[in-house]
Amino acid sequence: MFDCNLVLAAYILDLLLGDPAWFAERWHPVVGIGWLISAGEGVLRRYLPEPDASRERLAGIGLCLGVIGITYCLAAAMVSLLEAVAPWLGTVVSVLLIYSCFSARSLGDAAQCVKNSLARGDIPKARQGLRHLVGRDVDRLDEEGVVRAAVESVAESTVDGFIAPLFYA
């Protein structure tokens, strides 16, 4: 059930702490979800006979539903087990799980770095900051390209790093 207080606490944590590097590299739940997607895709590609567009689409839908289901079940089981030990433990872990999926501060910090670099006219520094937002090559982007890539990435990452976690919370 949706608990506004848990989400608000998680959001405040995100604004205060962002994503600590030591946590984001190895322990971040999104890293685990990425591993699950890669493993699932590998299995599907290995066992999908003669892939064609319709089979791949169906396999992709199955993978998506499977990843969402497994993620939900693992999170729900962990929270339930900890609530059985002590109700406050379930609350703390719920807040931490939601917090770990938000990325408002990190997204804002990265976008601000690009904006400040552009304001100073430092395109190479803006490109360097843009690398925290995009996964594509940015070395040849002019100022307009940097701005466009930053805006697109912030819009997309707002969905990934705030709206989707809010929905699933």
mmCIF file of C-alpha atoms in Angstrom:
data_model
loop_
_atom_site.group_PDB
_atom_site.id
_atom_site.type_symbol
_atom_site.label_atom_id
_atom_site.label_comp_id
_atom_site.label_asym_id
_atom_site.label_seq_id
_atom_site.Cartn_x
_atom_site.Cartn_y
_atom_site.Cartn_z
ATOM 1 C CA MET A 1 0.000 0.000 0.000
ATOM 2 C CA PHE A 2 1.221 3.503 -0.830
ATOM 3 C CA ASP A 3 2.528 5.378 2.194
ATOM 4 C CA CYS A 4 3.162 9.049 1.520
ATOM 5 C CA ASN A 5 5.386 9.352 4.600
ATOM 6 C CA LEU A 6 7.761 6.638 3.356
ATOM 7 C CA VAL A 7 8.041 8.286 -0.046
ATOM 8 C CA LEU A 8 8.560 11.730 1.472
ATOM 9 C CA ALA A 9 11.287 10.407 3.798
ATOM 10 C CA ALA A 10 12.984 8.653 0.843
ATOM 11 C CA TYR A 11 12.811 11.813 -1.262
ATOM 12 C CA ILE A 12 14.303 13.924 1.515
ATOM 13 C CA LEU A 13 17.124 11.384 1.902
ATOM 14 C CA ASP A 14 17.777 11.580 -1.822
ATOM 15 C CA LEU A 15 17.894 15.374 -1.753
ATOM 16 C CA LEU A 16 20.254 15.332 1.233
ATOM 17 C CA LEU A 17 22.556 12.464 0.254
ATOM 18 C CA GLY A 18 22.163 11.760 -3.451
ATOM 19 C CA ASP A 19 23.705 8.475 -4.556
ATOM 20 C CA PRO A 20 26.897 7.825 -2.579
ATOM 21 C CA ALA A 21 29.542 6.453 -4.974
ATOM 22 C CA TRP A 22 30.471 3.541 -2.683
ATOM 23 C CA PHE A 23 26.825 2.446 -2.692
ATOM 24 C CA ALA A 24 25.995 3.132 -6.322
ATOM 25 C CA GLU A 25 28.842 1.052 -7.747
ATOM 26 C CA ARG A 26 27.995 -2.257 -6.142
ATOM 27 C CA TRP A 27 24.988 -2.277 -3.832
ATOM 28 C CA HIS A 28 22.491 -0.138 -5.686
ATOM 29 C CA PRO A 29 19.266 -2.090 -6.407
ATOM 30 C CA VAL A 30 19.255 -0.756 -9.960
ATOM 31 C CA VAL A 31 22.619 -2.477 -10.518
ATOM 32 C CA GLY A 32 20.959 -5.729 -9.431
ATOM 33 C CA ILE A 33 17.999 -5.101 -11.713
ATOM 34 C CA GLY A 34 20.409 -4.448 -14.591
ATOM 35 C CA TRP A 35 22.177 -7.731 -13.863
ATOM 36 C CA LEU A 36 18.802 -9.518 -13.808
ATOM 37 C CA ILE A 37 17.847 -8.002 -17.176
ATOM 38 C CA SER A 38 21.186 -8.998 -18.742
ATOM 39 C CA ALA A 39 20.984 -12.531 -17.371
ATOM 40 C CA GLY A 40 17.376 -12.918 -18.497
ATOM 41 C CA GLU A 41 18.139 -11.594 -21.952
ATOM 42 C CA GLY A 42 21.068 -13.995 -22.262
ATOM 43 C CA VAL A 43 18.881 -16.952 -21.338
ATOM 44 C CA LEU A 44 16.117 -15.879 -23.721
ATOM 45 C CA ARG A 45 18.533 -15.380 -26.621
ATOM 46 C CA ARG A 46 20.155 -18.734 -25.981
ATOM 47 C CA TYR A 47 16.887 -20.675 -25.912
ATOM 48 C CA LEU A 48 14.722 -18.653 -28.298
ATOM 49 C CA PRO A 49 14.439 -20.821 -31.416
ATOM 50 C CA GLU A 50 14.933 -18.929 -34.655
ATOM 51 C CA PRO A 51 14.301 -15.425 -33.361
ATOM 52 C CA ASP A 52 11.943 -13.234 -35.325
ATOM 53 C CA ALA A 53 10.306 -9.907 -34.487
ATOM 54 C CA SER A 54 7.138 -11.354 -32.943
ATOM 55 C CA ARG A 55 8.997 -13.908 -30.812
ATOM 56 C CA GLU A 56 11.508 -11.297 -29.658
ATOM 57 C CA ARG A 57 8.683 -8.918 -28.754
ATOM 58 C CA LEU A 58 6.923 -11.634 -26.755
ATOM 59 C CA ALA A 59 10.199 -12.596 -25.069
ATOM 60 C CA GLY A 60 10.841 -8.916 -24.238
ATOM 61 C CA ILE A 61 7.397 -8.579 -22.667
ATOM 62 C CA GLY A 62 8.024 -11.739 -20.652
ATOM 63 C CA LEU A 63 11.431 -10.483 -19.549
ATOM 64 C CA CYS A 64 9.955 -7.137 -18.503
ATOM 65 C CA LEU A 65 7.160 -8.759 -16.502
ATOM 66 C CA GLY A 66 9.597 -11.262 -14.993
ATOM 67 C CA VAL A 67 12.058 -8.581 -13.868
ATOM 68 C CA ILE A 68 9.277 -6.458 -12.369
ATOM 69 C CA GLY A 69 7.770 -9.503 -10.634
ATOM 70 C CA ILE A 70 11.067 -10.776 -9.234
ATOM 71 C CA THR A 71 12.067 -7.299 -8.062
ATOM 72 C CA TYR A 72 8.712 -6.758 -6.376
ATOM 73 C CA CYS A 73 8.723 -10.182 -4.715
ATOM 74 C CA LEU A 74 12.273 -9.769 -3.389
ATOM 75 C CA ALA A 75 11.556 -6.292 -2.004
ATOM 76 C CA ALA A 76 8.215 -7.350 -0.496
ATOM 77 C CA ALA A 77 9.729 -10.475 1.071
ATOM 78 C CA MET A 78 12.620 -8.509 2.561
ATOM 79 C CA VAL A 79 10.302 -5.858 4.029
ATOM 80 C CA SER A 80 7.861 -8.492 5.353
ATOM 81 C CA LEU A 81 10.610 -10.514 7.008
ATOM 82 C CA LEU A 82 12.073 -7.447 8.666
ATOM 83 C CA GLU A 83 8.640 -6.233 9.776
ATOM 84 C CA ALA A 84 8.145 -9.607 11.438
ATOM 85 C CA VAL A 85 11.375 -9.064 13.380
ATOM 86 C CA ALA A 86 10.551 -5.458 14.262
ATOM 87 C CA PRO A 87 8.043 -3.171 12.541
ATOM 88 C CA TRP A 88 10.480 -0.248 12.487
ATOM 89 C CA LEU A 89 13.005 -2.361 10.532
ATOM 90 C CA GLY A 90 10.465 -2.867 7.764
ATOM 91 C CA THR A 91 9.829 0.869 7.685
ATOM 92 C CA VAL A 92 13.536 1.722 7.544
ATOM 93 C CA VAL A 93 14.201 -0.765 4.740
ATOM 94 C CA SER A 94 11.157 0.474 2.802
ATOM 95 C CA VAL A 95 12.466 4.034 2.981
ATOM 96 C CA LEU A 96 15.969 2.914 1.976
ATOM 97 C CA LEU A 97 14.683 0.901 -0.984
ATOM 98 C CA ILE A 98 12.618 3.808 -2.279
ATOM 99 C CA TYR A 99 15.466 6.256 -1.622
ATOM 100 C CA SER A 100 17.896 4.093 -3.573
ATOM 101 C CA CYS A 101 15.649 4.262 -6.638
ATOM 102 C CA PHE A 102 15.283 8.049 -6.602
ATOM 103 C CA SER A 103 17.968 10.085 -8.330
ATOM 104 C CA ALA A 104 16.695 13.651 -8.176
ATOM 105 C CA ARG A 105 19.783 15.087 -6.500
ATOM 106 C CA SER A 106 22.319 13.268 -8.678
ATOM 107 C CA LEU A 107 20.380 14.213 -11.797
ATOM 108 C CA GLY A 108 20.126 17.835 -10.697
ATOM 109 C CA ASP A 109 23.822 18.004 -9.805
ATOM 110 C CA ALA A 110 24.866 16.599 -13.184
ATOM 111 C CA ALA A 111 22.541 18.936 -15.100
ATOM 112 C CA GLN A 112 23.746 21.937 -13.073
ATOM 113 C CA CYS A 113 27.360 21.072 -13.892
ATOM 114 C CA VAL A 114 26.538 21.134 -17.620
ATOM 115 C CA LYS A 115 24.575 24.385 -17.250
ATOM 116 C CA ASN A 116 27.354 26.132 -15.322
ATOM 117 C CA SER A 117 29.981 25.024 -17.844
ATOM 118 C CA LEU A 118 27.869 26.302 -20.729
ATOM 119 C CA ALA A 119 27.301 29.615 -18.928
ATOM 120 C CA ARG A 120 31.094 30.041 -18.737
ATOM 121 C CA GLY A 121 31.424 29.105 -22.403
ATOM 122 C CA ASP A 122 33.452 26.006 -21.495
ATOM 123 C CA ILE A 123 32.134 23.460 -24.021
ATOM 124 C CA PRO A 124 34.770 20.768 -23.223
ATOM 125 C CA LYS A 125 33.831 20.919 -19.522
ATOM 126 C CA ALA A 126 30.116 20.816 -20.459
ATOM 127 C CA ARG A 127 30.755 17.704 -22.550
ATOM 128 C CA GLN A 128 32.603 16.142 -19.630
ATOM 129 C CA GLY A 129 29.648 16.854 -17.319
ATOM 130 C CA LEU A 130 27.250 15.541 -19.950
ATOM 131 C CA ARG A 131 28.929 12.130 -19.731
ATOM 132 C CA HIS A 132 27.236 11.734 -16.326
ATOM 133 C CA LEU A 133 23.864 12.095 -18.034
ATOM 134 C CA VAL A 134 24.195 10.236 -21.337
ATOM 135 C CA GLY A 135 25.633 6.975 -22.539
ATOM 136 C CA ARG A 136 26.562 8.136 -26.031
ATOM 137 C CA ASP A 137 29.630 9.800 -27.502
ATOM 138 C CA VAL A 138 29.578 13.523 -26.732
ATOM 139 C CA ASP A 139 33.022 14.535 -28.003
ATOM 140 C CA ARG A 140 31.770 16.140 -31.224
ATOM 141 C CA LEU A 141 28.717 17.938 -29.863
ATOM 142 C CA ASP A 142 28.583 21.689 -30.269
ATOM 143 C CA GLU A 143 26.854 23.912 -27.700
ATOM 144 C CA GLU A 144 23.407 23.309 -29.187
ATOM 145 C CA GLY A 145 24.024 19.563 -29.218
ATOM 146 C CA VAL A 146 25.149 19.597 -25.584
ATOM 147 C CA VAL A 147 22.014 21.518 -24.581
ATOM 148 C CA ARG A 148 19.757 19.170 -26.549
ATOM 149 C CA ALA A 149 21.414 16.053 -25.102
ATOM 150 C CA ALA A 150 21.211 17.441 -21.567
ATOM 151 C CA VAL A 151 17.516 18.332 -21.858
ATOM 152 C CA GLU A 152 16.637 14.956 -23.402
ATOM 153 C CA SER A 153 18.600 13.099 -20.747
ATOM 154 C CA VAL A 154 17.106 15.047 -17.852
ATOM 155 C CA ALA A 155 13.607 14.397 -19.206
ATOM 156 C CA GLU A 156 14.254 10.678 -19.662
ATOM 157 C CA SER A 157 16.071 10.311 -16.364
ATOM 158 C CA THR A 158 13.264 12.105 -14.521
ATOM 159 C CA VAL A 159 11.019 9.258 -15.564
ATOM 160 C CA ASP A 160 13.607 6.611 -14.657
ATOM 161 C CA GLY A 161 14.836 8.236 -11.463
ATOM 162 C CA PHE A 162 11.684 9.741 -9.993
ATOM 163 C CA ILE A 163 8.362 9.001 -11.691
ATOM 164 C CA ALA A 164 8.860 5.234 -12.102
ATOM 165 C CA PRO A 165 10.103 4.730 -8.508
ATOM 166 C CA LEU A 166 7.194 6.854 -7.295
ATOM 167 C CA PHE A 167 4.784 4.678 -9.286
ATOM 168 C CA TYR A 168 6.218 1.440 -7.944
ATOM 169 C CA ALA A 169 6.461 2.783 -4.384
#
